[in-house]
Short mmCIF file of C-alpha atoms in Angstrom, two decimals:
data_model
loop_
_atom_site.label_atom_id
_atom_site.label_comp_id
_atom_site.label_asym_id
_atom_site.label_seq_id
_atom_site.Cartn_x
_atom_site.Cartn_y
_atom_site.Cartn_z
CA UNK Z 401 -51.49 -15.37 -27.62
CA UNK Z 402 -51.36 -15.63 -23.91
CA UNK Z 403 -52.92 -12.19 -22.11
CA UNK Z 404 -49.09 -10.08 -20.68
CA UNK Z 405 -48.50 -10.61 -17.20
CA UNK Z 406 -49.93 -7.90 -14.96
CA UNK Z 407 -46.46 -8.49 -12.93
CA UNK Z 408 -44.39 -7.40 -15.99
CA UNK Z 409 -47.25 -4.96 -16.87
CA UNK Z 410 -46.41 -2.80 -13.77
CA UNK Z 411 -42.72 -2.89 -14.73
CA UNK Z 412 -43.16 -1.89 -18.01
CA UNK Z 413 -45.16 0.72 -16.78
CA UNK Z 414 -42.66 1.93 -13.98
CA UNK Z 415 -40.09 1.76 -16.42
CA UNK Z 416 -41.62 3.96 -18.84
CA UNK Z 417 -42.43 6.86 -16.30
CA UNK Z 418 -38.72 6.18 -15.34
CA UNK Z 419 -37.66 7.01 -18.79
CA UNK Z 420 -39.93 9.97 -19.36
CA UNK Z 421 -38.61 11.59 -15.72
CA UNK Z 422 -35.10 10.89 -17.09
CA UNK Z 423 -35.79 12.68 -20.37
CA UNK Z 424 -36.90 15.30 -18.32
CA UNK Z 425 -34.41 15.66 -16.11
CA UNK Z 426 -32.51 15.55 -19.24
CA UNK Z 427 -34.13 18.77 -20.89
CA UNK Z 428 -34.13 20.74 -17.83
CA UNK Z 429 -30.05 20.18 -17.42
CA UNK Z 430 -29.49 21.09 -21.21
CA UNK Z 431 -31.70 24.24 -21.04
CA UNK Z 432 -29.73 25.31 -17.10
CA UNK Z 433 -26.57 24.47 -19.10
CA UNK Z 434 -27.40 26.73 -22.07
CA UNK Z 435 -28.19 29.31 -19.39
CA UNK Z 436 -24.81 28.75 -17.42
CA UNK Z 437 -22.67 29.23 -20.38
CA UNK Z 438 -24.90 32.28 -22.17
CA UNK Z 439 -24.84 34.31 -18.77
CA UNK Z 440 -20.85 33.78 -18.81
CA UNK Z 441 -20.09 34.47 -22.26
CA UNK Z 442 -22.70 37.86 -22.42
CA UNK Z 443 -20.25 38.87 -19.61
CA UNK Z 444 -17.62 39.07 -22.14
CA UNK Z 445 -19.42 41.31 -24.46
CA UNK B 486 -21.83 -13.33 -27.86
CA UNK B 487 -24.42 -15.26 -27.17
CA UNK B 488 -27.80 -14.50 -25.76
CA UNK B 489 -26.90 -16.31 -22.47
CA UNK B 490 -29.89 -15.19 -20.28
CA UNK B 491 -33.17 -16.51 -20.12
CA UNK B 492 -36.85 -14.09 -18.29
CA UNK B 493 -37.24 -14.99 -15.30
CA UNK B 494 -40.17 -15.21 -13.57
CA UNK B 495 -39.82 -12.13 -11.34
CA UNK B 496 -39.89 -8.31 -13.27
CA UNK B 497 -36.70 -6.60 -13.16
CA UNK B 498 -36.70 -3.85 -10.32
CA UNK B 499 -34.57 -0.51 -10.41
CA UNK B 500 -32.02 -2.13 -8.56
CA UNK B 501 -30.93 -4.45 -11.05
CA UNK B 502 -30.62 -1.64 -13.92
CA UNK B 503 -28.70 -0.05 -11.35
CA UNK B 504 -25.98 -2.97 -11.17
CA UNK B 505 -25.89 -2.74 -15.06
CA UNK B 506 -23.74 0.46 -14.64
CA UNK B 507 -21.17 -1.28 -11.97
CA UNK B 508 -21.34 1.17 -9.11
CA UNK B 509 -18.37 -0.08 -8.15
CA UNK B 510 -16.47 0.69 -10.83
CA UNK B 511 -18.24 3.48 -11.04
CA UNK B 512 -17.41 5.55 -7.97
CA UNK B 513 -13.51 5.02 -8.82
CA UNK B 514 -14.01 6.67 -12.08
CA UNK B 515 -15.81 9.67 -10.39
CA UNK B 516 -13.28 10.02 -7.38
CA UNK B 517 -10.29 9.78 -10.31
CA UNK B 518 -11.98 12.11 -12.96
CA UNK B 519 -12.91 14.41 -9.67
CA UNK B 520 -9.37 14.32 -9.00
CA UNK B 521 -8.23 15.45 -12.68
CA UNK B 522 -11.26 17.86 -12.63
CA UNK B 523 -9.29 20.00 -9.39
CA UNK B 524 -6.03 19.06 -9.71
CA UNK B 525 -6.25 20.94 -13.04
CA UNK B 526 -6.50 23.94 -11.09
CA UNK B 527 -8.57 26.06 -13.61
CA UNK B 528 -11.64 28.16 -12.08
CA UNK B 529 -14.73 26.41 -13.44
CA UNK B 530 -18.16 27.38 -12.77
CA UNK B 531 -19.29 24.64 -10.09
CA UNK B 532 -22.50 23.76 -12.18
CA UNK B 533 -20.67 22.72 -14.92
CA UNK B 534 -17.90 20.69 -13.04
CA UNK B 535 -20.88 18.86 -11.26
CA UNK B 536 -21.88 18.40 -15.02
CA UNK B 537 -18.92 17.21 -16.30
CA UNK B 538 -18.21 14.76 -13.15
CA UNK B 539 -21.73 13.25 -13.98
CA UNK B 540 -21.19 13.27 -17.51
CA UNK B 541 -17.80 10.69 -16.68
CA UNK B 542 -19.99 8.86 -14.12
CA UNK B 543 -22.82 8.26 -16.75
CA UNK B 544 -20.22 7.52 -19.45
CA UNK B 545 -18.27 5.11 -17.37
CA UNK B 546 -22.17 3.57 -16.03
CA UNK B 547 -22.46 3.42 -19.76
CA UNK B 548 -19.81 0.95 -20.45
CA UNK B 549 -20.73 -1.50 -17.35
CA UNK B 550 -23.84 -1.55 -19.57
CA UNK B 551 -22.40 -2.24 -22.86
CA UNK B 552 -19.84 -4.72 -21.34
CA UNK B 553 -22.39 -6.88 -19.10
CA UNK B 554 -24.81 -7.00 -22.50
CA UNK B 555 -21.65 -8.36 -24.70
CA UNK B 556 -19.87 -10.65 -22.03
CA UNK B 557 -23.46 -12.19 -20.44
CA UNK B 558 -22.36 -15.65 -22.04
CA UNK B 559 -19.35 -15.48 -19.96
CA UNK B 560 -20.51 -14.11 -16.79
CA UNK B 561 -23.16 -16.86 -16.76
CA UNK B 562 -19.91 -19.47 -16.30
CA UNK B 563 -18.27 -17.09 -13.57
CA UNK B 564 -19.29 -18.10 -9.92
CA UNK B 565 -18.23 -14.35 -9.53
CA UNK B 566 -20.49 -13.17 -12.40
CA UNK B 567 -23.35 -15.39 -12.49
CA UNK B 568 -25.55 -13.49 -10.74
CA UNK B 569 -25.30 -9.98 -12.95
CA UNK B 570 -28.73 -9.05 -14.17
CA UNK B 571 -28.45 -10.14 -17.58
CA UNK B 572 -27.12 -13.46 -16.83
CA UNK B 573 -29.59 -14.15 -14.39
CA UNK B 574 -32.27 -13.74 -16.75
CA UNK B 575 -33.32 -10.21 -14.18
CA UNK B 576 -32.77 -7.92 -17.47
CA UNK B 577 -32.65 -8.84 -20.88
CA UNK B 578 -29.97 -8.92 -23.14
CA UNK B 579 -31.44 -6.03 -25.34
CA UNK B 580 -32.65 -3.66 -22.52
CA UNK B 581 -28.65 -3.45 -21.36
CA UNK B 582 -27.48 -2.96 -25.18
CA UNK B 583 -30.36 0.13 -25.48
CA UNK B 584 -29.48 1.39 -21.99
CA UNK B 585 -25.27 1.19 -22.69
CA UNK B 586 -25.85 3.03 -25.97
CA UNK B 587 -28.47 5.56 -25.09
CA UNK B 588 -26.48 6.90 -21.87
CA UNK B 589 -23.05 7.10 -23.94
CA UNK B 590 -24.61 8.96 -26.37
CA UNK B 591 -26.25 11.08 -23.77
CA UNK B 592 -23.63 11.76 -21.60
CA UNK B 593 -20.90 12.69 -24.41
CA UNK B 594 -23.44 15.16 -26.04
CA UNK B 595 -24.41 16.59 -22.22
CA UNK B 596 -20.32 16.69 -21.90
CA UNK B 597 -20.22 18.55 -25.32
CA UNK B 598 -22.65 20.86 -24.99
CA UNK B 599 -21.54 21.83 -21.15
CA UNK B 600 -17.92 21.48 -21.25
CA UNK B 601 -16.93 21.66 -24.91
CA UNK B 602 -15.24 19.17 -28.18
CA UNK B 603 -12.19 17.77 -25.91
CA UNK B 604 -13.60 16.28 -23.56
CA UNK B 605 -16.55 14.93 -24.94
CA UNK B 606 -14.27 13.32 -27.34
CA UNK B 607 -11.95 11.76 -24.33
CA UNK B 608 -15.29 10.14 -23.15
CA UNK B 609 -16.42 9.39 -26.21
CA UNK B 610 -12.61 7.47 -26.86
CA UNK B 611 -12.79 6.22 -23.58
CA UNK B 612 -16.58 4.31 -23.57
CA UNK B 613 -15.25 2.97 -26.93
CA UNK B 614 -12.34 1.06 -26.05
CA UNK B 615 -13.65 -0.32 -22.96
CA UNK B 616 -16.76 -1.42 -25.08
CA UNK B 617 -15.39 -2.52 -28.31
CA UNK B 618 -11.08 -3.01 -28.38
CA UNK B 619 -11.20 -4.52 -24.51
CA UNK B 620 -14.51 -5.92 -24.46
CA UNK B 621 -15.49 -7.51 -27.46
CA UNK B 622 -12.02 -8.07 -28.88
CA UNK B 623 -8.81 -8.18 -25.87
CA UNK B 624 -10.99 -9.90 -22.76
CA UNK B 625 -11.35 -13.06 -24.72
CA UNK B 626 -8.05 -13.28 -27.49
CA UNK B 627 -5.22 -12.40 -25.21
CA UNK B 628 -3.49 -12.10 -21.64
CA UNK B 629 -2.49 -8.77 -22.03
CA UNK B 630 -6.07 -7.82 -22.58
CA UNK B 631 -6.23 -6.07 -18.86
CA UNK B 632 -2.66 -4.16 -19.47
CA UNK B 633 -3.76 -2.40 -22.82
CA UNK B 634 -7.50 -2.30 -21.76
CA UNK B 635 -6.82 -0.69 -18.88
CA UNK B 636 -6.18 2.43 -20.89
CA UNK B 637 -10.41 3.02 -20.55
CA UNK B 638 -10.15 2.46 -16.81
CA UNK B 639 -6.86 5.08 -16.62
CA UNK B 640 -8.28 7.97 -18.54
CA UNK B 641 -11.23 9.55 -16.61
CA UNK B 642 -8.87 11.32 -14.94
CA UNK B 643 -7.54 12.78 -18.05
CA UNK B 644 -10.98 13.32 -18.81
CA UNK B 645 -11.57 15.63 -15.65
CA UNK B 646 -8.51 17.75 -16.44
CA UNK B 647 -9.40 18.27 -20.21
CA UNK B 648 -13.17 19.38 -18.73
CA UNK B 649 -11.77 21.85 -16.19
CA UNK B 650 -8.68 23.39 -18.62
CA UNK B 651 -9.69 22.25 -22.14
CA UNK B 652 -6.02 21.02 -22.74
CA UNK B 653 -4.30 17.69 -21.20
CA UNK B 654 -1.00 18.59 -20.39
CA UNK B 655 1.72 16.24 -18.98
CA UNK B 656 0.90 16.14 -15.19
CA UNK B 657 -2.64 14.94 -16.63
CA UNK B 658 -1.53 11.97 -18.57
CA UNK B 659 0.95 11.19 -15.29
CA UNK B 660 -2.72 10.54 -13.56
CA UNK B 661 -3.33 8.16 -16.33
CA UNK B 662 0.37 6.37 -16.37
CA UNK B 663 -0.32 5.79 -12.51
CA UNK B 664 -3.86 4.22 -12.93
CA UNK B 665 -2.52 1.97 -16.40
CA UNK B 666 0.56 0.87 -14.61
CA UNK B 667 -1.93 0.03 -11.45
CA UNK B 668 -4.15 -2.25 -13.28
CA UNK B 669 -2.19 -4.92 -14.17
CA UNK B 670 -0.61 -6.20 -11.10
CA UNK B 671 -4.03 -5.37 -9.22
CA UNK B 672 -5.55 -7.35 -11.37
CA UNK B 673 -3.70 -10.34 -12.08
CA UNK B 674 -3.72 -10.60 -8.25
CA UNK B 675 -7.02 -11.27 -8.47
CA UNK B 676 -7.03 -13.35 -10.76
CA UNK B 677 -4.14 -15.49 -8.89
CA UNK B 678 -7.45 -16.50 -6.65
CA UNK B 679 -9.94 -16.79 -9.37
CA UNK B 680 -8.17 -18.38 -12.15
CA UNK B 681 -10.58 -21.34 -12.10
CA UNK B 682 -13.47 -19.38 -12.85
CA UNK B 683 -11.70 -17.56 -15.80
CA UNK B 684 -10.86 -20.95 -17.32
CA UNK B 685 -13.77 -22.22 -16.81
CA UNK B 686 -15.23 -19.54 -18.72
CA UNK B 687 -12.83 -19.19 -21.19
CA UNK B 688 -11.04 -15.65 -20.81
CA UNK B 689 -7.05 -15.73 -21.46
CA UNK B 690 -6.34 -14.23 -17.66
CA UNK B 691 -2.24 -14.51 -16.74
CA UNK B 692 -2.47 -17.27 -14.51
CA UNK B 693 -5.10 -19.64 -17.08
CA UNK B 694 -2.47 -19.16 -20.02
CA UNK B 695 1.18 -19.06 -18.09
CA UNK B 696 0.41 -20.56 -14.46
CA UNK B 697 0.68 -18.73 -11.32
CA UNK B 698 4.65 -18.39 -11.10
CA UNK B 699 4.47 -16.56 -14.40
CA UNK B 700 2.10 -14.40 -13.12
CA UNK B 701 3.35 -13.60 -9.73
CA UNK B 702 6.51 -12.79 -11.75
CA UNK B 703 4.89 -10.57 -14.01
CA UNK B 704 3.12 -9.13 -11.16
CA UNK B 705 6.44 -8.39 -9.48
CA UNK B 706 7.63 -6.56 -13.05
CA UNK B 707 4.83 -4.26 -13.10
CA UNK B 708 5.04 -3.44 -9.37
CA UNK B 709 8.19 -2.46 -9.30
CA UNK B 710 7.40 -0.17 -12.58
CA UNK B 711 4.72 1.36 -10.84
CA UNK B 712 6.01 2.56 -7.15
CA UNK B 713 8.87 5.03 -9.20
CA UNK B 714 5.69 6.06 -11.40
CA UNK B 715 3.65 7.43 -8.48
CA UNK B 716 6.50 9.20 -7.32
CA UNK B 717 7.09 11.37 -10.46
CA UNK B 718 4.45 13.74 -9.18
CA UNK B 719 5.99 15.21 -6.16
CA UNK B 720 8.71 16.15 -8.35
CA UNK B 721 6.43 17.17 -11.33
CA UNK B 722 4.85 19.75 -9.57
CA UNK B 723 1.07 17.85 -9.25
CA UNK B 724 1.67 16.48 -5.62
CA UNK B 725 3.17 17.97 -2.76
CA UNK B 726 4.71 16.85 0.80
CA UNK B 727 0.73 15.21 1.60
CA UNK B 728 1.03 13.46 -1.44
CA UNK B 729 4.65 12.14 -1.25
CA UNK B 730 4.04 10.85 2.78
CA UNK B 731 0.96 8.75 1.39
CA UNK B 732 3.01 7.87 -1.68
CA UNK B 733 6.42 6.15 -0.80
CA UNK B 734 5.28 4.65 2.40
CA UNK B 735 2.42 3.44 0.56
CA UNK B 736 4.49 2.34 -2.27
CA UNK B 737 7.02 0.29 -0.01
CA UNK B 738 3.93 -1.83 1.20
CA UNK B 739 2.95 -2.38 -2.23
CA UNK B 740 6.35 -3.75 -3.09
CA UNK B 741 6.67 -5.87 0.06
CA UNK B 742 3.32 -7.42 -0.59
CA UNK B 743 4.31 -8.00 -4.10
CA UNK B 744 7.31 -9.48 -3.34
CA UNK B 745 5.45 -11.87 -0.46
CA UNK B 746 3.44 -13.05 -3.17
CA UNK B 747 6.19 -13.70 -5.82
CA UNK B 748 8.16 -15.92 -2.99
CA UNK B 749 4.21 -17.19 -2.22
CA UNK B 750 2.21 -20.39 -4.18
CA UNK B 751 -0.71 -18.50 -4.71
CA UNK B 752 -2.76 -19.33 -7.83
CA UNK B 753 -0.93 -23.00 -7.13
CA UNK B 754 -3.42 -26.50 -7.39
CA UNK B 755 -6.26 -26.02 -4.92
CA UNK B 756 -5.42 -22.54 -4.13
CA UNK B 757 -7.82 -21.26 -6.68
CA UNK B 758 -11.44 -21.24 -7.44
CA UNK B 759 -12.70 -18.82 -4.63
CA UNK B 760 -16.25 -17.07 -5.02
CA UNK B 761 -15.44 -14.12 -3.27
CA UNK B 762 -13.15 -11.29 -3.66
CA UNK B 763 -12.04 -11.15 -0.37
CA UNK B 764 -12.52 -14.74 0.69
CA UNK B 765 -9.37 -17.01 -0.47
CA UNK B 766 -8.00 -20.33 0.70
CA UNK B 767 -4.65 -19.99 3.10
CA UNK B 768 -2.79 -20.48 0.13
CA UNK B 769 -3.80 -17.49 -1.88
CA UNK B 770 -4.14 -15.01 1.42
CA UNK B 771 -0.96 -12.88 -0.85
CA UNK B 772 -2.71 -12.55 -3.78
CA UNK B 773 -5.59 -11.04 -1.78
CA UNK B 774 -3.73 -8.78 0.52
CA UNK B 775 -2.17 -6.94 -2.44
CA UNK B 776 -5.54 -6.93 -4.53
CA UNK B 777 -6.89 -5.37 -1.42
CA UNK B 778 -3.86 -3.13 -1.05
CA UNK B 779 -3.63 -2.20 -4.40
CA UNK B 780 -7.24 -0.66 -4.27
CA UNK B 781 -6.51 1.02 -0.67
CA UNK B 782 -2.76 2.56 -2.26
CA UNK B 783 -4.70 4.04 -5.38
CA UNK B 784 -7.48 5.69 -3.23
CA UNK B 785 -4.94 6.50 -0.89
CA UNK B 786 -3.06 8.41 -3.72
CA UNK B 787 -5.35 10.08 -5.45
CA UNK B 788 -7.19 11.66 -2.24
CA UNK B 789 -3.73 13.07 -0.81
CA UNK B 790 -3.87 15.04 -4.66
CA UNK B 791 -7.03 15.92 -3.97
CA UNK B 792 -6.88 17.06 -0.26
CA UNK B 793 -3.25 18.95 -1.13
CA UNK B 794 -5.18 20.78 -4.11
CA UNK B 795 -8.70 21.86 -2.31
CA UNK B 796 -6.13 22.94 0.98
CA UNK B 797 -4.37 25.16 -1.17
CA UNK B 798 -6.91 26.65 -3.50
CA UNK B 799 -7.53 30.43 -3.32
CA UNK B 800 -10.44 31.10 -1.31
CA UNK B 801 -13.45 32.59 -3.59
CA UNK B 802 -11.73 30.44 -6.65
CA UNK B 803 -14.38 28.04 -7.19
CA UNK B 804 -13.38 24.69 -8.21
#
C-alpha cells in the first residue's frame, strides 16, 4: 500500500478541524438557543 | 446515478465544499424566506429569526448538496455543469452525500429546537422534494419536472412566515403561488438557450421533448398566469402602493418580453448550445432577456414587500 499523500494529508486534516469548529459552533447555538427561549418563557411564569 | 467523478490530483479546498451548497441558489432562498419571516409581521426575538433564516439557508445549502451528489453523472455531460466539484473529480461523490444529509438533519433539528414543530417540518418537506420527488425522480422522467419541482424552490418563503407566526395563512402561500408560477417560464427560458446541453445529457427540458415553439408557447401560458398572480397581493392586504408600482410595471415588461420571445426563433437550429447564462447567439438574445428579467422582476417584488413591511413596522417591535 502506497504511503497517503501529504497533499491530501493536510486536507484531511483541515477538514477535520473544520468539522470539529462546526460542531462547536453547533453546541454553542443550541445551548444560546435554550437560553433565548427559557429567559422568555420564565417571563411568563 | 452513477459515480461520475474521478480524485483528482489537487485536494479539495473550502471553496469547492462551498459551491456544493449553490450560493446562488442559496441567497434567493434567504432573501424569500427573509421576506416571509417579516412580512408575517409577528414580533420575534431577533436571535431566533437570525436562527431560523440560517436554519432555511443551511437547509436549502443542504439540498445543492444532495442534488449535485445524485445528478454528478449528468452534470459531467453539461458544458454548464461540468465543472461542479463532484464532477470534476474536486470532491467526492460520498463527501457531498454525508455533507447534504448531515446539514438537513442539522438545520431542521436547529429549526425545531429554536423555532418550533411547523417549521421544522416545512424544511424538512421542503429539502425532501427537492432531493428525492424533483431530483432523483421528475429532473430526468418528465418535462414538467421544473413546474411541480419548483414547489421546493417556492416554499422558503412559507417557511419564514410559519417561523415568525407558527401558522401559514393565505397571504403566505400567495408568496409561494408567485415563486411556483415564476419558475416555469424563467426556466424554460433558459433552457430555450441551453437545450443542447440538456439533450446531450439526457434531462426531458421543454424545448429537448416539444421544440422551441412549444416551449415559447408554453412560456407565454405561464406568463400570462403569473403577472395577475403577483398582483393579488396589493389587494390581499400583503403589499401596498411600493409593492403594486414595482409590480404591474414590472409585470408589463415581463409580458412584453414574453411575448417578443413567443413571436422570436429562439431555441431554433443553431440558436442553442451556449455555455453561459448570459452569453447567447443573436438568435436566442429573447430567451435571455426574459431569463434575466425574470430574476430582476422576482427580486424586484419581493424587496418592495420587504421595504413596505420594515417602513411600516412599529418602532421598538423587533422583527
Amino acid at each position: 500500500m502506497s504511503a497517503p499523500d501529504p497533499e491530501f494529508e493536510k486536507a484531511r486534516k483541515r477538514r477535520s478541524y473544520a468539522i470539529a469548529l462546526g460542531l462547536v459552533v453547533f453546541v454553542v447555538l443550541v445551548f444560546v438557543i435554550t437560553i433565548v427561549r427559557l429567559g422568555g418563557n420564565v417571563q411568563h411564569f | 446515478m452513477t459515480e461520475a467523478a474521478v480524485r483528482t490530483t489537487a485536494p479539495a479546498r473550502w471553496q469547492d465544499y462551498v459551491q456544493l451548497l449553490k450560493p446562488r441558489v442559496m441567497s434567493l432562498v434567504v432573501f424569500t424566506g427573509l421576506t416571509g419571516l417579516v412580512c408575517a409581521g409577528e414580533p420575534m426575538h431577533p436571535l431566533l429569526a437570525a436562527v431560523a433564516v440560517l436554519c432555511i439557508a443551511v437547509g436549502a445549502g443542504a439540498s445543492g448538496a444532495l442534488n449535485m451528489w445524485y445528478d454528478a453523472d449528468i452534470d459531467a455531460r453539461m458544458k454548464r455543469t461540468r465543472a461542479r466539484p463532484v464532477p470534476s473529480g474536486k470532491v467526492q461523490g460520498a463527501d457531498a452525500l454525508a455533507m447534504g444529509i448531515t446539514l438537513s438533519l442539522l438545520s431542521c433539528m436547529t429549526m425545531f429546537i429554536a423555532i418550533g414543530w411547523l417549521a421544522a417540518s416545512l424544511l424538512a418537506f421542503t429539502i425532501f422534494f427537492y432531493a428525492v420527488p424533483y431530483t432523483m425522480w421528475l429532473k430526468r422522467t418528465t418535462p414538467q419536472n421544473i413546474v411541480i419541482g419548483g414547489l421546493a424552490g417556492a416554499l422558503p418563503p412559507v417557511i419564514g412566515w410559519a417561523a415568525a407566526a407558527h401558522a401559514v395563512p393565505l397571504n403566505a402561500w400567495l408568496l409561494c403561488l408567485i415563486i411556483f408560477m415564476w419558475t416555469p417560464p424563467h426556466f424554460w427560458a433558459l433552457s430555450l438557450y441551453t437545450s443542447a446541453d440538456y439533450g446531450k445529457a439526457g434531462i426531458p427540458m421543454g424545448p429537448v421533448v416539444w421544440g422551441a415553439k412549444k416551449t415559447r408557447l408554453q412560456i407565454l401560458i405561464y406568463s400570462l398566469l403569473l403577472i395577475p398572480v403577483c398582483q393579488v397581493p396589493v389587494f390581499s392586504g400583503l403589499g401596498g402602493v411600493i409593492y403594486a408600482a414595482v409590480a404591474a410595471p414590472g409585470g408589463l415588461m415581463f409580458l412584453l418580453l414574453a411575448w417578443r420571445l413567443f413571436k422570436s426563433q429562439a431555441g431554433e437550429g443553431g440558436a442553442v448550445g451556449e455555455t453561459g447564462l448570459y452569453e447567447v447567439k443573436a438568435g436566442s438574445t429573447d430567451a435571455r432577456n426574459l431569463f434575466a428579467f425574470s430574476i430582476l422582476y422576482l427580486f424586484a417584488l419581493f424587496a418592495a414587500l420587504l421595504v413596505e413591511r420594515l417602513l411600516n413596522m412599529p418602532a421598538g417591535l423587533s422583527l
